[in-house]
Amino acid sequence: MTRLLKALERLALAVDTIEKNFEATSNESDGTLQEVQKNLDQSLKENADLKTTKQEVGDRLDKVIGQLSASLEK
């Protein structure tokens, strides 16, 4: 019976170790996922900012080209 109790104790210890490792891995995965989501959000914001800047630059270039064309026609 003593061998059986020792085996049960080792089994319980092994299960505890597996559960702790699983929790640690799960927490690391959550952290990694949060990091990826943060980077994605930042990239989307930067992309929106770049689109706005591109539109502003395009509008300014169109205005300058129009002014140059008008001055060359005179």
Short mmCIF file of N, CA, C and O in Angstrom, two decimals:
data_model
loop_
_atom_site.label_atom_id
_atom_site.label_comp_id
_atom_site.label_asym_id
_atom_site.label_seq_id
_atom_site.Cartn_x
_atom_site.Cartn_y
_atom_site.Cartn_z
N MET A 1 0.81 -1.19 0.00
CA MET A 1 0.00 0.00 0.00
C MET A 1 0.86 1.26 0.00
O MET A 1 0.47 2.27 -0.58
N THR A 2 2.03 1.21 0.62
CA THR A 2 2.92 2.35 0.69
C THR A 2 3.39 2.75 -0.72
O THR A 2 3.47 3.93 -1.02
N ARG A 3 3.66 1.78 -1.56
CA ARG A 3 4.10 2.06 -2.92
C ARG A 3 3.00 2.78 -3.69
O ARG A 3 3.25 3.70 -4.46
N LEU A 4 1.78 2.37 -3.44
CA LEU A 4 0.64 2.98 -4.10
C LEU A 4 0.48 4.45 -3.66
O LEU A 4 0.27 5.34 -4.47
N LEU A 5 0.65 4.72 -2.37
CA LEU A 5 0.55 6.08 -1.86
C LEU A 5 1.66 6.97 -2.42
O LEU A 5 1.43 8.12 -2.78
N LYS A 6 2.87 6.41 -2.49
CA LYS A 6 3.98 7.17 -3.06
C LYS A 6 3.75 7.47 -4.54
O LYS A 6 4.02 8.57 -5.01
N ALA A 7 3.20 6.50 -5.25
CA ALA A 7 2.90 6.70 -6.66
C ALA A 7 1.82 7.77 -6.83
O ALA A 7 1.90 8.61 -7.74
N LEU A 8 0.83 7.76 -5.95
CA LEU A 8 -0.23 8.77 -6.00
C LEU A 8 0.33 10.16 -5.71
O LEU A 8 -0.07 11.15 -6.34
N GLU A 9 1.25 10.26 -4.77
CA GLU A 9 1.88 11.54 -4.46
C GLU A 9 2.68 12.04 -5.65
O GLU A 9 2.62 13.24 -5.99
N ARG A 10 3.44 11.14 -6.30
CA ARG A 10 4.21 11.54 -7.48
C ARG A 10 3.28 11.97 -8.61
O ARG A 10 3.55 12.94 -9.31
N LEU A 11 2.18 11.26 -8.76
CA LEU A 11 1.20 11.60 -9.79
C LEU A 11 0.59 12.98 -9.51
O LEU A 11 0.48 13.82 -10.41
N ALA A 12 0.23 13.23 -8.25
CA ALA A 12 -0.33 14.53 -7.88
C ALA A 12 0.68 15.64 -8.13
O ALA A 12 0.34 16.72 -8.63
N LEU A 13 1.95 15.40 -7.81
CA LEU A 13 3.01 16.39 -8.04
C LEU A 13 3.19 16.64 -9.54
O LEU A 13 3.32 17.79 -9.97
N ALA A 14 3.15 15.58 -10.32
CA ALA A 14 3.29 15.72 -11.77
C ALA A 14 2.11 16.52 -12.35
O ALA A 14 2.30 17.40 -13.20
N VAL A 15 0.92 16.25 -11.88
CA VAL A 15 -0.26 16.98 -12.35
C VAL A 15 -0.15 18.45 -11.97
O VAL A 15 -0.44 19.34 -12.78
N ASP A 16 0.28 18.75 -10.76
CA ASP A 16 0.48 20.14 -10.33
C ASP A 16 1.50 20.85 -11.22
O ASP A 16 1.30 22.00 -11.63
N THR A 17 2.59 20.16 -11.53
CA THR A 17 3.62 20.73 -12.38
C THR A 17 3.07 21.02 -13.78
O THR A 17 3.32 22.10 -14.34
N ILE A 18 2.32 20.10 -14.32
CA ILE A 18 1.71 20.29 -15.64
C ILE A 18 0.76 21.48 -15.62
O ILE A 18 0.76 22.32 -16.52
N GLU A 19 -0.06 21.57 -14.59
CA GLU A 19 -1.01 22.68 -14.49
C GLU A 19 -0.29 24.02 -14.38
O GLU A 19 -0.68 25.00 -15.02
N LYS A 20 0.77 24.07 -13.60
CA LYS A 20 1.53 25.32 -13.47
C LYS A 20 2.17 25.71 -14.80
O LYS A 20 2.15 26.88 -15.18
N ASN A 21 2.74 24.73 -15.49
CA ASN A 21 3.34 25.01 -16.79
C ASN A 21 2.30 25.47 -17.80
O ASN A 21 2.54 26.37 -18.59
N PHE A 22 1.13 24.86 -17.75
CA PHE A 22 0.04 25.25 -18.65
C PHE A 22 -0.38 26.68 -18.38
O PHE A 22 -0.57 27.48 -19.30
N GLU A 23 -0.54 27.04 -17.11
CA GLU A 23 -0.93 28.40 -16.74
C GLU A 23 0.14 29.41 -17.18
O GLU A 23 -0.18 30.48 -17.70
N ALA A 24 1.40 29.06 -16.98
CA ALA A 24 2.48 29.96 -17.37
C ALA A 24 2.49 30.16 -18.88
O ALA A 24 2.63 31.28 -19.38
N THR A 25 2.33 29.07 -19.62
CA THR A 25 2.30 29.16 -21.08
C THR A 25 1.09 29.95 -21.54
O THR A 25 1.18 30.78 -22.44
N SER A 26 -0.03 29.73 -20.90
CA SER A 26 -1.26 30.45 -21.25
C SER A 26 -1.08 31.94 -21.00
O SER A 26 -1.47 32.77 -21.82
N ASN A 27 -0.49 32.30 -19.87
CA ASN A 27 -0.25 33.71 -19.55
C ASN A 27 0.71 34.35 -20.55
O ASN A 27 0.53 35.49 -20.95
N GLU A 28 1.74 33.62 -20.96
CA GLU A 28 2.69 34.13 -21.95
C GLU A 28 1.98 34.34 -23.28
O GLU A 28 2.20 35.34 -23.95
N SER A 29 1.12 33.40 -23.65
CA SER A 29 0.38 33.52 -24.90
C SER A 29 -0.54 34.73 -24.86
O SER A 29 -0.66 35.46 -25.84
N ASP A 30 -1.20 34.96 -23.73
CA ASP A 30 -2.07 36.12 -23.58
C ASP A 30 -1.26 37.41 -23.73
O ASP A 30 -1.69 38.35 -24.38
N GLY A 31 -0.08 37.42 -23.11
CA GLY A 31 0.78 38.60 -23.21
C GLY A 31 1.24 38.83 -24.64
O GLY A 31 1.26 39.97 -25.12
N THR A 32 1.58 37.76 -25.33
CA THR A 32 2.00 37.86 -26.72
C THR A 32 0.85 38.35 -27.58
O THR A 32 1.03 39.23 -28.43
N LEU A 33 -0.34 37.82 -27.34
CA LEU A 33 -1.51 38.24 -28.10
C LEU A 33 -1.81 39.71 -27.85
O LEU A 33 -2.12 40.46 -28.79
N GLN A 34 -1.69 40.15 -26.61
CA GLN A 34 -1.91 41.56 -26.30
C GLN A 34 -0.87 42.44 -26.99
O GLN A 34 -1.19 43.52 -27.49
N GLU A 35 0.35 41.98 -27.04
CA GLU A 35 1.43 42.73 -27.71
C GLU A 35 1.14 42.84 -29.21
O GLU A 35 1.29 43.91 -29.80
N VAL A 36 0.70 41.74 -29.81
CA VAL A 36 0.38 41.75 -31.24
C VAL A 36 -0.79 42.70 -31.50
O VAL A 36 -0.77 43.48 -32.46
N GLN A 37 -1.82 42.64 -30.64
CA GLN A 37 -2.98 43.52 -30.80
C GLN A 37 -2.58 44.98 -30.65
O GLN A 37 -3.03 45.84 -31.41
N LYS A 38 -1.70 45.26 -29.71
CA LYS A 38 -1.21 46.63 -29.50
C LYS A 38 -0.48 47.12 -30.74
O LYS A 38 -0.70 48.25 -31.20
N ASN A 39 0.39 46.27 -31.30
CA ASN A 39 1.13 46.64 -32.50
C ASN A 39 0.20 46.84 -33.69
O ASN A 39 0.39 47.76 -34.49
N LEU A 40 -0.81 45.99 -33.79
CA LEU A 40 -1.79 46.12 -34.87
C LEU A 40 -2.55 47.43 -34.75
O LEU A 40 -2.71 48.17 -35.74
N ASP A 41 -3.00 47.75 -33.55
CA ASP A 41 -3.72 49.00 -33.33
C ASP A 41 -2.85 50.20 -33.68
O ASP A 41 -3.31 51.16 -34.31
N GLN A 42 -1.60 50.14 -33.28
CA GLN A 42 -0.67 51.24 -33.57
C GLN A 42 -0.46 51.36 -35.08
O GLN A 42 -0.45 52.47 -35.62
N SER A 43 -0.31 50.24 -35.76
CA SER A 43 -0.12 50.26 -37.21
C SER A 43 -1.34 50.82 -37.92
O SER A 43 -1.22 51.58 -38.89
N LEU A 44 -2.53 50.44 -37.46
CA LEU A 44 -3.75 50.96 -38.07
C LEU A 44 -3.86 52.48 -37.88
O LEU A 44 -4.27 53.19 -38.79
N LYS A 45 -3.47 52.95 -36.70
CA LYS A 45 -3.50 54.39 -36.44
C LYS A 45 -2.50 55.11 -37.34
O LYS A 45 -2.81 56.14 -37.94
N GLU A 46 -1.29 54.56 -37.44
CA GLU A 46 -0.28 55.16 -38.30
C GLU A 46 -0.75 55.17 -39.76
O GLU A 46 -0.53 56.15 -40.48
N ASN A 47 -1.39 54.10 -40.18
CA ASN A 47 -1.90 54.02 -41.55
C ASN A 47 -2.95 55.10 -41.79
O ASN A 47 -2.93 55.77 -42.84
N ALA A 48 -3.85 55.29 -40.84
CA ALA A 48 -4.88 56.33 -40.97
C ALA A 48 -4.22 57.71 -41.03
O ALA A 48 -4.62 58.56 -41.84
N ASP A 49 -3.22 57.93 -40.19
CA ASP A 49 -2.50 59.21 -40.20
C ASP A 49 -1.81 59.44 -41.55
O ASP A 49 -1.83 60.56 -42.09
N LEU A 50 -1.20 58.38 -42.08
CA LEU A 50 -0.52 58.50 -43.37
C LEU A 50 -1.51 58.78 -44.50
O LEU A 50 -1.21 59.56 -45.42
N LYS A 51 -2.68 58.18 -44.44
CA LYS A 51 -3.70 58.46 -45.46
C LYS A 51 -4.12 59.92 -45.41
O LYS A 51 -4.28 60.56 -46.45
N THR A 52 -4.28 60.45 -44.21
CA THR A 52 -4.66 61.85 -44.05
C THR A 52 -3.56 62.76 -44.60
O THR A 52 -3.83 63.71 -45.35
N THR A 53 -2.32 62.45 -44.25
CA THR A 53 -1.18 63.24 -44.73
C THR A 53 -1.08 63.17 -46.25
O THR A 53 -0.85 64.19 -46.92
N LYS A 54 -1.28 61.97 -46.80
CA LYS A 54 -1.23 61.79 -48.25
C LYS A 54 -2.29 62.66 -48.93
O LYS A 54 -2.01 63.32 -49.94
N GLN A 55 -3.48 62.67 -48.38
CA GLN A 55 -4.55 63.49 -48.94
C GLN A 55 -4.21 64.97 -48.88
O GLN A 55 -4.41 65.71 -49.84
N GLU A 56 -3.68 65.42 -47.76
CA GLU A 56 -3.29 66.82 -47.61
C GLU A 56 -2.20 67.20 -48.60
O GLU A 56 -2.26 68.27 -49.24
N VAL A 57 -1.20 66.35 -48.74
CA VAL A 57 -0.11 66.63 -49.69
C VAL A 57 -0.64 66.65 -51.11
O VAL A 57 -0.29 67.53 -51.91
N GLY A 58 -1.51 65.71 -51.43
CA GLY A 58 -2.11 65.68 -52.77
C GLY A 58 -2.90 66.94 -53.06
O GLY A 58 -2.80 67.51 -54.16
N ASP A 59 -3.68 67.39 -52.08
CA ASP A 59 -4.46 68.62 -52.25
C ASP A 59 -3.54 69.82 -52.47
O ASP A 59 -3.80 70.68 -53.33
N ARG A 60 -2.47 69.90 -51.70
CA ARG A 60 -1.53 71.02 -51.84
C ARG A 60 -0.84 70.99 -53.20
O ARG A 60 -0.66 72.03 -53.85
N LEU A 61 -0.44 69.79 -53.63
CA LEU A 61 0.20 69.67 -54.94
C LEU A 61 -0.76 70.08 -56.05
O LEU A 61 -0.37 70.77 -57.00
N ASP A 62 -2.01 69.65 -55.95
CA ASP A 62 -3.01 70.04 -56.96
C ASP A 62 -3.16 71.56 -57.00
O ASP A 62 -3.25 72.16 -58.08
N LYS A 63 -3.16 72.19 -55.84
CA LYS A 63 -3.30 73.64 -55.77
C LYS A 63 -2.10 74.33 -56.42
O LYS A 63 -2.25 75.26 -57.22
N VAL A 64 -0.89 73.85 -56.09
CA VAL A 64 0.32 74.43 -56.66
C VAL A 64 0.36 74.22 -58.17
O VAL A 64 0.71 75.13 -58.94
N ILE A 65 0.01 73.02 -58.62
CA ILE A 65 0.00 72.74 -60.06
C ILE A 65 -1.01 73.65 -60.76
O ILE A 65 -0.74 74.18 -61.85
N GLY A 66 -2.16 73.84 -60.13
CA GLY A 66 -3.16 74.76 -60.70
C GLY A 66 -2.65 76.18 -60.79
O GLY A 66 -2.85 76.87 -61.80
N GLN A 67 -1.97 76.63 -59.74
CA GLN A 67 -1.40 77.98 -59.77
C GLN A 67 -0.32 78.12 -60.82
O GLN A 67 -0.23 79.15 -61.52
N LEU A 68 0.54 77.09 -60.95
CA LEU A 68 1.59 77.13 -61.97
C LEU A 68 0.98 77.15 -63.37
O LEU A 68 1.43 77.91 -64.25
N SER A 69 -0.02 76.33 -63.57
CA SER A 69 -0.68 76.30 -64.88
C SER A 69 -1.30 77.64 -65.21
O SER A 69 -1.18 78.13 -66.34
N ALA A 70 -1.95 78.24 -64.20
CA ALA A 70 -2.59 79.54 -64.41
C ALA A 70 -1.55 80.61 -64.72
O ALA A 70 -1.76 81.46 -65.58
N SER A 71 -0.42 80.56 -64.04
CA SER A 71 0.59 81.60 -64.26
C SER A 71 1.29 81.38 -65.62
O SER A 71 1.72 82.35 -66.24
N LEU A 72 1.39 80.15 -66.09
CA LEU A 72 2.02 79.90 -67.38
C LEU A 72 1.10 80.28 -68.55
O LEU A 72 1.58 80.61 -69.63
N GLU A 73 -0.19 80.26 -68.31
CA GLU A 73 -1.16 80.61 -69.35
C GLU A 73 -1.23 82.11 -69.58
O GLU A 73 -1.70 82.55 -70.61
N LYS A 74 -0.79 82.88 -68.63
CA LYS A 74 -0.88 84.34 -68.74
C LYS A 74 0.13 84.88 -69.68
O LYS A 74 1.11 84.63 -70.08
#
